[in-house]
Amino acid sequence: MTRVGSYTIEILDTGTFALDGGAMFGVVPKVMWQNKIAADEMNRIPLALRAMLIRGGGKTILVDTGIGEKWSPKLLDLYHIEQTMHPLVTALAAKNIRPEEVTDIITTHLHFDHVGGATMYDANRKLIPTLPNATLHVQRTNWEHAIDPNEKDRASYLPENFLPIKEAGLLHLVDGETEILPGIFVTVSNGHTIGQQTVRVGEGNDAVWYCGDLIPTSAHLPIPWVMGYDLFPMQTIDEKKVLLPIAAKEGWRLFFEHDPHTSSCTIAWTDKGPQIAERDVVE
């Protein structure tokens, strides 16, 4: 547990999945990335589904919600999804939190592995919000893209993960970079997908920065190491060139959503770019 200002911050593990290593590292040769995250016989690399739990000021806030459990057996196998029954609810219960106690969800973007846990089937197979009182905060540009996606990332935007949130009156569309809640700031990043938002709690060397898919794992810290999934990889590179020097200078702790081995780290800026200064290793 980490304290930042009036908030406490904790890891909320909701399971793991796997994606193709080549897609995760784009033009970076396998001989380079496989030493950081090893691939299986299908060339998939293991990835965490690590949400961030923020509590304080009368709020219980989640940043992202994992992949959810609305998956066919075929896709469970394809993505090698491993998690408990009702993964988000179970993870919250381990922290003594009931679903109705969560007040807010800040989603980085509406891809299935970031917002899939936000909805679930009830006993009658009706889609409902998993967290019935939680307002979902998402960039307006990402919402508009999600409901009318392009061909490249259409398979990642699944309406069942977010339309029930709107139908329940729990959707809040955010316009640009802002202090979304007291002491919690969002920064817009358009390289990976239109309207992604990264989330920072606090300022200066106490800050924790949830990097989302701008920097999905610590292996993606090098400036040119970007994903094949990115819509605009050169924009991802430009965004990293702006934000990582600030993170190093101000001493932010980077929180990685998908890294199977490192949950967070601080960085130093060198003549070779960002280098890990101190890391929290996943046991």
PDB file of N, CA and C in Angstrom, residues 80-177:
ATOM      1  N   HIS A  80      -5.612 -17.053 -23.542  1.00  0.00           N
ATOM      2  CA  HIS A  80      -5.043 -17.704 -22.360  1.00  0.00           C
ATOM      3  C   HIS A  80      -5.438 -16.945 -21.082  1.00  0.00           C
ATOM      4  N   ILE A  81      -6.738 -16.665 -20.959  1.00  0.00           N
ATOM      5  CA  ILE A  81      -7.242 -15.904 -19.821  1.00  0.00           C
ATOM      6  C   ILE A  81      -7.315 -16.800 -18.595  1.00  0.00           C
ATOM      7  N   GLU A  82      -6.691 -16.353 -17.527  1.00  0.00           N
ATOM      8  CA  GLU A  82      -6.713 -17.084 -16.266  1.00  0.00           C
ATOM      9  C   GLU A  82      -7.128 -16.127 -15.155  1.00  0.00           C
ATOM     10  N   GLN A  83      -8.252 -16.440 -14.515  1.00  0.00           N
ATOM     11  CA  GLN A  83      -8.748 -15.588 -13.444  1.00  0.00           C
ATOM     12  C   GLN A  83      -9.780 -16.370 -12.630  1.00  0.00           C
ATOM     13  N   THR A  84     -10.146 -15.817 -11.489  1.00  0.00           N
ATOM     14  CA  THR A  84     -11.144 -16.456 -10.646  1.00  0.00           C
ATOM     15  C   THR A  84     -12.540 -16.208 -11.212  1.00  0.00           C
ATOM     16  N   MET A  85     -13.534 -16.894 -10.658  1.00  0.00           N
ATOM     17  CA  MET A  85     -14.922 -16.574 -10.969  1.00  0.00           C
ATOM     18  C   MET A  85     -15.214 -15.159 -10.471  1.00  0.00           C
ATOM     19  N   HIS A  86     -15.932 -14.363 -11.268  1.00  0.00           N
ATOM     20  CA  HIS A  86     -16.232 -12.962 -10.933  1.00  0.00           C
ATOM     21  C   HIS A  86     -14.952 -12.237 -10.496  1.00  0.00           C
ATOM     22  N   PRO A  87     -13.976 -12.139 -11.378  1.00  0.00           N
ATOM     23  CA  PRO A  87     -12.627 -11.697 -10.978  1.00  0.00           C
ATOM     24  C   PRO A  87     -12.578 -10.335 -10.304  1.00  0.00           C
ATOM     25  N   LEU A  88     -13.310  -9.357 -10.810  1.00  0.00           N
ATOM     26  CA  LEU A  88     -13.251  -8.040 -10.201  1.00  0.00           C
ATOM     27  C   LEU A  88     -13.915  -8.048  -8.829  1.00  0.00           C
ATOM     28  N   VAL A  89     -15.072  -8.670  -8.732  1.00  0.00           N
ATOM     29  CA  VAL A  89     -15.784  -8.750  -7.453  1.00  0.00           C
ATOM     30  C   VAL A  89     -14.946  -9.507  -6.423  1.00  0.00           C
ATOM     31  N   THR A  90     -14.314 -10.586  -6.851  1.00  0.00           N
ATOM     32  CA  THR A  90     -13.480 -11.379  -5.948  1.00  0.00           C
ATOM     33  C   THR A  90     -12.269 -10.588  -5.485  1.00  0.00           C
ATOM     34  N   ALA A  91     -11.647  -9.851  -6.400  1.00  0.00           N
ATOM     35  CA  ALA A  91     -10.484  -9.047  -6.032  1.00  0.00           C
ATOM     36  C   ALA A  91     -10.870  -7.952  -5.040  1.00  0.00           C
ATOM     37  N   LEU A  92     -12.012  -7.333  -5.245  1.00  0.00           N
ATOM     38  CA  LEU A  92     -12.489  -6.315  -4.307  1.00  0.00           C
ATOM     39  C   LEU A  92     -12.814  -6.926  -2.944  1.00  0.00           C
ATOM     40  N   ALA A  93     -13.436  -8.098  -2.951  1.00  0.00           N
ATOM     41  CA  ALA A  93     -13.784  -8.754  -1.689  1.00  0.00           C
ATOM     42  C   ALA A  93     -12.550  -9.037  -0.853  1.00  0.00           C
ATOM     43  N   ALA A  94     -11.435  -9.339  -1.525  1.00  0.00           N
ATOM     44  CA  ALA A  94     -10.185  -9.580  -0.797  1.00  0.00           C
ATOM     45  C   ALA A  94      -9.700  -8.321  -0.081  1.00  0.00           C
ATOM     46  N   LYS A  95     -10.194  -7.166  -0.518  1.00  0.00           N
ATOM     47  CA  LYS A  95      -9.866  -5.887   0.136  1.00  0.00           C
ATOM     48  C   LYS A  95     -11.017  -5.422   1.031  1.00  0.00           C
ATOM     49  N   ASN A  96     -12.001  -6.309   1.255  1.00  0.00           N
ATOM     50  CA  ASN A  96     -13.181  -5.985   2.074  1.00  0.00           C
ATOM     51  C   ASN A  96     -14.004  -4.844   1.481  1.00  0.00           C
ATOM     52  N   ILE A  97     -14.119  -4.866   0.167  1.00  0.00           N
ATOM     53  CA  ILE A  97     -14.905  -3.853  -0.538  1.00  0.00           C
ATOM     54  C   ILE A  97     -16.039  -4.544  -1.285  1.00  0.00           C
ATOM     55  N   ARG A  98     -17.274  -4.071  -1.070  1.00  0.00           N
ATOM     56  CA  ARG A  98     -18.417  -4.589  -1.805  1.00  0.00           C
ATOM     57  C   ARG A  98     -18.572  -3.814  -3.117  1.00  0.00           C
ATOM     58  N   PRO A  99     -19.096  -4.442  -4.180  1.00  0.00           N
ATOM     59  CA  PRO A  99     -19.215  -3.753  -5.470  1.00  0.00           C
ATOM     60  C   PRO A  99     -19.931  -2.416  -5.375  1.00  0.00           C
ATOM     61  N   GLU A 100     -20.974  -2.334  -4.565  1.00  0.00           N
ATOM     62  CA  GLU A 100     -21.739  -1.096  -4.482  1.00  0.00           C
ATOM     63  C   GLU A 100     -20.998   0.029  -3.754  1.00  0.00           C
ATOM     64  N   GLU A 101     -19.873  -0.291  -3.128  1.00  0.00           N
ATOM     65  CA  GLU A 101     -19.096   0.734  -2.429  1.00  0.00           C
ATOM     66  C   GLU A 101     -18.138   1.485  -3.350  1.00  0.00           C
ATOM     67  N   VAL A 102     -17.881   0.967  -4.529  1.00  0.00           N
ATOM     68  CA  VAL A 102     -16.992   1.654  -5.475  1.00  0.00           C
ATOM     69  C   VAL A 102     -17.735   2.848  -6.056  1.00  0.00           C
ATOM     70  N   THR A 103     -17.117   4.020  -5.969  1.00  0.00           N
ATOM     71  CA  THR A 103     -17.775   5.257  -6.398  1.00  0.00           C
ATOM     72  C   THR A 103     -17.416   5.683  -7.809  1.00  0.00           C
ATOM     73  N   ASP A 104     -16.208   5.315  -8.259  1.00  0.00           N
ATOM     74  CA  ASP A 104     -15.732   5.808  -9.552  1.00  0.00           C
ATOM     75  C   ASP A 104     -14.842   4.775 -10.233  1.00  0.00           C
ATOM     76  N   ILE A 105     -14.931   4.730 -11.561  1.00  0.00           N
ATOM     77  CA  ILE A 105     -13.990   4.000 -12.404  1.00  0.00           C
ATOM     78  C   ILE A 105     -13.390   5.009 -13.372  1.00  0.00           C
ATOM     79  N   ILE A 106     -12.078   5.125 -13.365  1.00  0.00           N
ATOM     80  CA  ILE A 106     -11.396   5.912 -14.392  1.00  0.00           C
ATOM     81  C   ILE A 106     -10.804   4.906 -15.365  1.00  0.00           C
ATOM     82  N   THR A 107     -11.357   4.821 -16.538  1.00  0.00           N
ATOM     83  CA  THR A 107     -10.829   3.863 -17.508  1.00  0.00           C
ATOM     84  C   THR A 107      -9.872   4.566 -18.458  1.00  0.00           C
ATOM     85  N   THR A 108      -8.716   3.946 -18.678  1.00  0.00           N
ATOM     86  CA  THR A 108      -7.747   4.545 -19.586  1.00  0.00           C
ATOM     87  C   THR A 108      -8.313   4.615 -20.996  1.00  0.00           C
ATOM     88  N   HIS A 109      -8.966   3.538 -21.420  1.00  0.00           N
ATOM     89  CA  HIS A 109      -9.639   3.497 -22.706  1.00  0.00           C
ATOM     90  C   HIS A 109     -10.528   2.258 -22.711  1.00  0.00           C
ATOM     91  N   LEU A 110     -11.341   2.119 -23.735  1.00  0.00           N
ATOM     92  CA  LEU A 110     -12.414   1.124 -23.713  1.00  0.00           C
ATOM     93  C   LEU A 110     -12.060  -0.177 -24.430  1.00  0.00           C
ATOM     94  N   HIS A 111     -10.780  -0.480 -24.623  1.00  0.00           N
ATOM     95  CA  HIS A 111     -10.396  -1.806 -25.111  1.00  0.00           C
ATOM     96  C   HIS A 111     -10.810  -2.875 -24.102  1.00  0.00           C
ATOM     97  N   PHE A 112     -11.061  -4.074 -24.605  1.00  0.00           N
ATOM     98  CA  PHE A 112     -11.682  -5.098 -23.759  1.00  0.00           C
ATOM     99  C   PHE A 112     -10.867  -5.472 -22.530  1.00  0.00           C
ATOM    100  N   ASP A 113      -9.538  -5.365 -22.589  1.00  0.00           N
ATOM    101  CA  ASP A 113      -8.733  -5.774 -21.435  1.00  0.00           C
ATOM    102  C   ASP A 113      -8.614  -4.670 -20.391  1.00  0.00           C
ATOM    103  N   HIS A 114      -9.260  -3.537 -20.641  1.00  0.00           N
ATOM    104  CA  HIS A 114      -9.212  -2.422 -19.696  1.00  0.00           C
ATOM    105  C   HIS A 114     -10.575  -2.137 -19.071  1.00  0.00           C
ATOM    106  N   VAL A 115     -11.639  -2.454 -19.802  1.00  0.00           N
ATOM    107  CA  VAL A 115     -12.976  -2.139 -19.293  1.00  0.00           C
ATOM    108  C   VAL A 115     -13.890  -3.366 -19.260  1.00  0.00           C
ATOM    109  N   GLY A 116     -13.360  -4.530 -19.629  1.00  0.00           N
ATOM    110  CA  GLY A 116     -14.203  -5.730 -19.686  1.00  0.00           C
ATOM    111  C   GLY A 116     -14.854  -6.088 -18.363  1.00  0.00           C
ATOM    112  N   GLY A 117     -14.180  -5.793 -17.256  1.00  0.00           N
ATOM    113  CA  GLY A 117     -14.729  -6.119 -15.951  1.00  0.00           C
ATOM    114  C   GLY A 117     -15.814  -5.186 -15.485  1.00  0.00           C
ATOM    115  N   ALA A 118     -16.077  -4.111 -16.221  1.00  0.00           N
ATOM    116  CA  ALA A 118     -17.053  -3.117 -15.786  1.00  0.00           C
ATOM    117  C   ALA A 118     -18.491  -3.581 -15.932  1.00  0.00           C
ATOM    118  N   THR A 119     -18.722  -4.624 -16.738  1.00  0.00           N
ATOM    119  CA  THR A 119     -20.072  -5.171 -16.878  1.00  0.00           C
ATOM    120  C   THR A 119     -20.040  -6.682 -16.679  1.00  0.00           C
ATOM    121  N   MET A 120     -21.209  -7.228 -16.368  1.00  0.00           N
ATOM    122  CA  MET A 120     -21.326  -8.659 -16.125  1.00  0.00           C
ATOM    123  C   MET A 120     -22.754  -9.095 -16.431  1.00  0.00           C
ATOM    124  N   TYR A 121     -22.972 -10.394 -16.500  1.00  0.00           N
ATOM    125  CA  TYR A 121     -24.320 -10.929 -16.665  1.00  0.00           C
ATOM    126  C   TYR A 121     -24.947 -11.163 -15.305  1.00  0.00           C
ATOM    127  N   ASP A 122     -26.230 -10.784 -15.170  1.00  0.00           N
ATOM    128  CA  ASP A 122     -26.941 -11.133 -13.946  1.00  0.00           C
ATOM    129  C   ASP A 122     -27.531 -12.535 -14.079  1.00  0.00           C
ATOM    130  N   ALA A 123     -28.327 -12.951 -13.116  1.00  0.00           N
ATOM    131  CA  ALA A 123     -28.867 -14.316 -13.105  1.00  0.00           C
ATOM    132  C   ALA A 123     -29.749 -14.597 -14.312  1.00  0.00           C
ATOM    133  N   ASN A 124     -30.273 -13.537 -14.942  1.00  0.00           N
ATOM    134  CA  ASN A 124     -31.135 -13.691 -16.117  1.00  0.00           C
ATOM    135  C   ASN A 124     -30.395 -13.447 -17.429  1.00  0.00           C
ATOM    136  N   ARG A 125     -29.074 -13.430 -17.359  1.00  0.00           N
ATOM    137  CA  ARG A 125     -28.209 -13.210 -18.520  1.00  0.00           C
ATOM    138  C   ARG A 125     -28.411 -11.821 -19.117  1.00  0.00           C
ATOM    139  N   LYS A 126     -28.780 -10.879 -18.283  1.00  0.00           N
ATOM    140  CA  LYS A 126     -28.858  -9.497 -18.706  1.00  0.00           C
ATOM    141  C   LYS A 126     -27.556  -8.805 -18.334  1.00  0.00           C
ATOM    142  N   LEU A 127     -27.043  -7.988 -19.245  1.00  0.00           N
ATOM    143  CA  LEU A 127     -25.817  -7.256 -18.976  1.00  0.00           C
ATOM    144  C   LEU A 127     -26.100  -6.083 -18.041  1.00  0.00           C
ATOM    145  N   ILE A 128     -25.335  -6.011 -16.969  1.00  0.00           N
ATOM    146  CA  ILE A 128     -25.490  -4.947 -15.978  1.00  0.00           C
ATOM    147  C   ILE A 128     -24.118  -4.432 -15.561  1.00  0.00           C
ATOM    148  N   PRO A 129     -24.036  -3.220 -14.996  1.00  0.00           N
ATOM    149  CA  PRO A 129     -22.766  -2.764 -14.439  1.00  0.00           C
ATOM    150  C   PRO A 129     -22.331  -3.645 -13.273  1.00  0.00           C
ATOM    151  N   THR A 130     -21.081  -4.034 -13.261  1.00  0.00           N
ATOM    152  CA  THR A 130     -20.545  -4.827 -12.160  1.00  0.00           C
ATOM    153  C   THR A 130     -20.531  -4.023 -10.872  1.00  0.00           C
ATOM    154  N   LEU A 131     -20.286  -2.728 -10.999  1.00  0.00           N
ATOM    155  CA  LEU A 131     -20.193  -1.816  -9.856  1.00  0.00           C
ATOM    156  C   LEU A 131     -21.350  -0.825  -9.985  1.00  0.00           C
ATOM    157  N   PRO A 132     -22.489  -1.098  -9.354  1.00  0.00           N
ATOM    158  CA  PRO A 132     -23.742  -0.413  -9.692  1.00  0.00           C
ATOM    159  C   PRO A 132     -23.795   1.070  -9.353  1.00  0.00           C
ATOM    160  N   ASN A 133     -22.875   1.551  -8.520  1.00  0.00           N
ATOM    161  CA  ASN A 133     -22.902   2.961  -8.138  1.00  0.00           C
ATOM    162  C   ASN A 133     -21.683   3.734  -8.638  1.00  0.00           C
ATOM    163  N   ALA A 134     -20.882   3.114  -9.474  1.00  0.00           N
ATOM    164  CA  ALA A 134     -19.617   3.716  -9.904  1.00  0.00           C
ATOM    165  C   ALA A 134     -19.787   4.483 -11.215  1.00  0.00           C
ATOM    166  N   THR A 135     -19.435   5.754 -11.183  1.00  0.00           N
ATOM    167  CA  THR A 135     -19.399   6.559 -12.406  1.00  0.00           C
ATOM    168  C   THR A 135     -18.165   6.180 -13.222  1.00  0.00           C
ATOM    169  N   LEU A 136     -18.365   5.925 -14.503  1.00  0.00           N
ATOM    170  CA  LEU A 136     -17.260   5.590 -15.399  1.00  0.00           C
ATOM    171  C   LEU A 136     -16.782   6.855 -16.102  1.00  0.00           C
ATOM    172  N   HIS A 137     -15.532   7.230 -15.861  1.00  0.00           N
ATOM    173  CA  HIS A 137     -14.935   8.422 -16.471  1.00  0.00           C
ATOM    174  C   HIS A 137     -14.086   7.994 -17.663  1.00  0.00           C
ATOM    175  N   VAL A 138     -14.418   8.482 -18.847  1.00  0.00           N
ATOM    176  CA  VAL A 138     -13.685   8.141 -20.064  1.00  0.00           C
ATOM    177  C   VAL A 138     -13.617   9.376 -20.945  1.00  0.00           C
ATOM    178  N   GLN A 139     -12.532   9.509 -21.701  1.00  0.00           N
ATOM    179  CA  GLN A 139     -12.433  10.633 -22.619  1.00  0.00           C
ATOM    180  C   GLN A 139     -13.540  10.569 -23.680  1.00  0.00           C
ATOM    181  N   ARG A 140     -14.141  11.722 -23.951  1.00  0.00           N
ATOM    182  CA  ARG A 140     -15.205  11.783 -24.949  1.00  0.00           C
ATOM    183  C   ARG A 140     -14.713  11.258 -26.302  1.00  0.00           C
ATOM    184  N   THR A 141     -13.485  11.619 -26.684  1.00  0.00           N
ATOM    185  CA  THR A 141     -12.967  11.174 -27.975  1.00  0.00           C
ATOM    186  C   THR A 141     -12.809   9.659 -28.026  1.00  0.00           C
ATOM    187  N   ASN A 142     -12.467   9.042 -26.894  1.00  0.00           N
ATOM    188  CA  ASN A 142     -12.349   7.596 -26.875  1.00  0.00           C
ATOM    189  C   ASN A 142     -13.721   6.938 -26.969  1.00  0.00           C
ATOM    190  N   TRP A 143     -14.702   7.512 -26.264  1.00  0.00           N
ATOM    191  CA  TRP A 143     -16.062   6.981 -26.338  1.00  0.00           C
ATOM    192  C   TRP A 143     -16.577   7.039 -27.778  1.00  0.00           C
ATOM    193  N   GLU A 144     -16.390   8.176 -28.429  1.00  0.00           N
ATOM    194  CA  GLU A 144     -16.875   8.330 -29.798  1.00  0.00           C
ATOM    195  C   GLU A 144     -16.178   7.366 -30.743  1.00  0.00           C
ATOM    196  N   HIS A 145     -14.890   7.129 -30.507  1.00  0.00           N
ATOM    197  CA  HIS A 145     -14.164   6.168 -31.332  1.00  0.00           C
ATOM    198  C   HIS A 145     -14.630   4.744 -31.041  1.00  0.00           C
ATOM    199  N   ALA A 146     -14.905   4.444 -29.775  1.00  0.00           N
ATOM    200  CA  ALA A 146     -15.300   3.086 -29.389  1.00  0.00           C
ATOM    201  C   ALA A 146     -16.636   2.678 -29.985  1.00  0.00           C
ATOM    202  N   ILE A 147     -17.546   3.621 -30.112  1.00  0.00           N
ATOM    203  CA  ILE A 147     -18.857   3.262 -30.650  1.00  0.00           C
ATOM    204  C   ILE A 147     -18.864   3.272 -32.185  1.00  0.00           C
ATOM    205  N   ASP A 148     -17.792   3.767 -32.784  1.00  0.00           N
ATOM    206  CA  ASP A 148     -17.647   3.734 -34.243  1.00  0.00           C
ATOM    207  C   ASP A 148     -16.172   3.550 -34.591  1.00  0.00           C
ATOM    208  N   PRO A 149     -15.598   2.392 -34.227  1.00  0.00           N
ATOM    209  CA  PRO A 149     -14.152   2.206 -34.379  1.00  0.00           C
ATOM    210  C   PRO A 149     -13.750   1.946 -35.829  1.00  0.00           C
ATOM    211  N   ASN A 150     -12.460   2.117 -36.094  1.00  0.00           N
ATOM    212  CA  ASN A 150     -11.959   1.781 -37.419  1.00  0.00           C
ATOM    213  C   ASN A 150     -11.647   0.288 -37.501  1.00  0.00           C
ATOM    214  N   GLU A 151     -11.252  -0.139 -38.682  1.00  0.00           N
ATOM    215  CA  GLU A 151     -11.040  -1.571 -38.901  1.00  0.00           C
ATOM    216  C   GLU A 151      -9.880  -2.118 -38.082  1.00  0.00           C
ATOM    217  N   LYS A 152      -8.888  -1.310 -37.789  1.00  0.00           N
ATOM    218  CA  LYS A 152      -7.684  -1.813 -37.123  1.00  0.00           C
ATOM    219  C   LYS A 152      -7.958  -2.264 -35.700  1.00  0.00           C
ATOM    220  N   ASP A 153      -8.767  -1.502 -34.972  1.00  0.00           N
ATOM    221  CA  ASP A 153      -8.979  -1.902 -33.579  1.00  0.00           C
ATOM    222  C   ASP A 153     -10.444  -2.186 -33.242  1.00  0.00           C
ATOM    223  N   ARG A 154     -11.241  -2.480 -34.261  1.00  0.00           N
ATOM    224  CA  ARG A 154     -12.655  -2.789 -34.017  1.00  0.00           C
ATOM    225  C   ARG A 154     -12.824  -3.996 -33.106  1.00  0.00           C
ATOM    226  N   ALA A 155     -11.965  -4.995 -33.245  1.00  0.00           N
ATOM    227  CA  ALA A 155     -12.108  -6.207 -32.431  1.00  0.00           C
ATOM    228  C   ALA A 155     -11.805  -5.963 -30.963  1.00  0.00           C
ATOM    229  N   SER A 156     -11.190  -4.832 -30.643  1.00  0.00           N
ATOM    230  CA  SER A 156     -10.852  -4.528 -29.251  1.00  0.00           C
ATOM    231  C   SER A 156     -11.938  -3.749 -28.529  1.00  0.00           C
ATOM    232  N   TYR A 157     -12.867  -3.158 -29.278  1.00  0.00           N
ATOM    233  CA  TYR A 157     -13.954  -2.372 -28.684  1.00  0.00           C
ATOM    234  C   TYR A 157     -15.247  -3.180 -28.738  1.00  0.00           C
ATOM    235  N   LEU A 158     -15.615  -3.774 -27.621  1.00  0.00           N
ATOM    236  CA  LEU A 158     -16.780  -4.644 -27.553  1.00  0.00           C
ATOM    237  C   LEU A 158     -17.906  -3.913 -26.835  1.00  0.00           C
ATOM    238  N   PRO A 159     -19.001  -3.606 -27.519  1.00  0.00           N
ATOM    239  CA  PRO A 159     -20.064  -2.784 -26.936  1.00  0.00           C
ATOM    240  C   PRO A 159     -20.621  -3.315 -25.620  1.00  0.00           C
ATOM    241  N   GLU A 160     -20.623  -4.623 -25.448  1.00  0.00           N
ATOM    242  CA  GLU A 160     -21.168  -5.176 -24.204  1.00  0.00           C
ATOM    243  C   GLU A 160     -20.380  -4.757 -22.973  1.00  0.00           C
ATOM    244  N   ASN A 161     -19.166  -4.257 -23.177  1.00  0.00           N
ATOM    245  CA  ASN A 161     -18.347  -3.832 -22.051  1.00  0.00           C
ATOM    246  C   ASN A 161     -18.643  -2.414 -21.587  1.00  0.00           C
ATOM    247  N   PHE A 162     -19.279  -1.608 -22.440  1.00  0.00           N
ATOM    248  CA  PHE A 162     -19.458  -0.206 -22.040  1.00  0.00           C
ATOM    249  C   PHE A 162     -20.845   0.368 -22.300  1.00  0.00           C
ATOM    250  N   LEU A 163     -21.611  -0.139 -23.258  1.00  0.00           N
ATOM    251  CA  LEU A 163     -22.946   0.415 -23.478  1.00  0.00           C
ATOM    252  C   LEU A 163     -23.865   0.262 -22.270  1.00  0.00           C
ATOM    253  N   PRO A 164     -23.803  -0.877 -21.508  1.00  0.00           N
ATOM    254  CA  PRO A 164     -24.658  -0.959 -20.314  1.00  0.00           C
ATOM    255  C   PRO A 164     -24.349   0.120 -19.270  1.00  0.00           C
ATOM    256  N   ILE A 165     -23.131   0.630 -19.277  1.00  0.00           N
ATOM    257  CA  ILE A 165     -22.771   1.709 -18.353  1.00  0.00           C
ATOM    258  C   ILE A 165     -23.551   2.976 -18.713  1.00  0.00           C
ATOM    259  N   LYS A 166     -23.600   3.295 -19.992  1.00  0.00           N
ATOM    260  CA  LYS A 166     -24.369   4.462 -20.436  1.00  0.00           C
ATOM    261  C   LYS A 166     -25.845   4.273 -20.147  1.00  0.00           C
ATOM    262  N   GLU A 167     -26.362   3.075 -20.433  1.00  0.00           N
ATOM    263  CA  GLU A 167     -27.779   2.803 -20.212  1.00  0.00           C
ATOM    264  C   GLU A 167     -28.166   2.935 -18.743  1.00  0.00           C
ATOM    265  N   ALA A 168     -27.212   2.693 -17.847  1.00  0.00           N
ATOM    266  CA  ALA A 168     -27.476   2.801 -16.408  1.00  0.00           C
ATOM    267  C   ALA A 168     -27.285   4.231 -15.896  1.00  0.00           C
ATOM    268  N   GLY A 169     -26.921   5.164 -16.783  1.00  0.00           N
ATOM    269  CA  GLY A 169     -26.739   6.547 -16.382  1.00  0.00           C
ATOM    270  C   GLY A 169     -25.473   6.791 -15.587  1.00  0.00           C
ATOM    271  N   LEU A 170     -24.447   5.949 -15.810  1.00  0.00           N
ATOM    272  CA  LEU A 170     -23.217   6.025 -15.022  1.00  0.00           C
ATOM    273  C   LEU A 170     -22.023   6.533 -15.825  1.00  0.00           C
ATOM    274  N   LEU A 171     -22.259   7.056 -17.020  1.00  0.00           N
ATOM    275  CA  LEU A 171     -21.172   7.475 -17.899  1.00  0.00           C
ATOM    276  C   LEU A 171     -20.869   8.953 -17.717  1.00  0.00           C
ATOM    277  N   HIS A 172     -19.583   9.271 -17.550  1.00  0.00           N
ATOM    278  CA  HIS A 172     -19.122  10.665 -17.526  1.00  0.00           C
ATOM    279  C   HIS A 172     -18.056  10.837 -18.593  1.00  0.00           C
ATOM    280  N   LEU A 173     -18.335  11.673 -19.586  1.00  0.00           N
ATOM    281  CA  LEU A 173     -17.399  11.927 -20.663  1.00  0.00           C
ATOM    282  C   LEU A 173     -16.492  13.092 -20.285  1.00  0.00           C
ATOM    283  N   VAL A 174     -15.195  12.871 -20.415  1.00  0.00           N
ATOM    284  CA  VAL A 174     -14.174  13.839 -20.010  1.00  0.00           C
ATOM    285  C   VAL A 174     -13.622  14.504 -21.264  1.00  0.00           C
ATOM    286  N   ASP A 175     -13.436  15.801 -21.191  1.00  0.00           N
ATOM    287  CA  ASP A 175     -12.917  16.546 -22.336  1.00  0.00           C
ATOM    288  C   ASP A 175     -11.504  17.035 -22.056  1.00  0.00           C
ATOM    289  N   GLY A 176     -10.529  16.245 -22.484  1.00  0.00           N
ATOM    290  CA  GLY A 176      -9.141  16.670 -22.407  1.00  0.00           C
ATOM    291  C   GLY A 176      -8.500  16.465 -21.055  1.00  0.00           C
ATOM    292  N   GLU A 177      -7.322  17.047 -20.927  1.00  0.00           N
ATOM    293  CA  GLU A 177      -6.521  16.876 -19.718  1.00  0.00           C
ATOM    294  C   GLU A 177      -7.102  17.716 -18.587  1.00  0.00           C
TER     295      GLU A 177
END
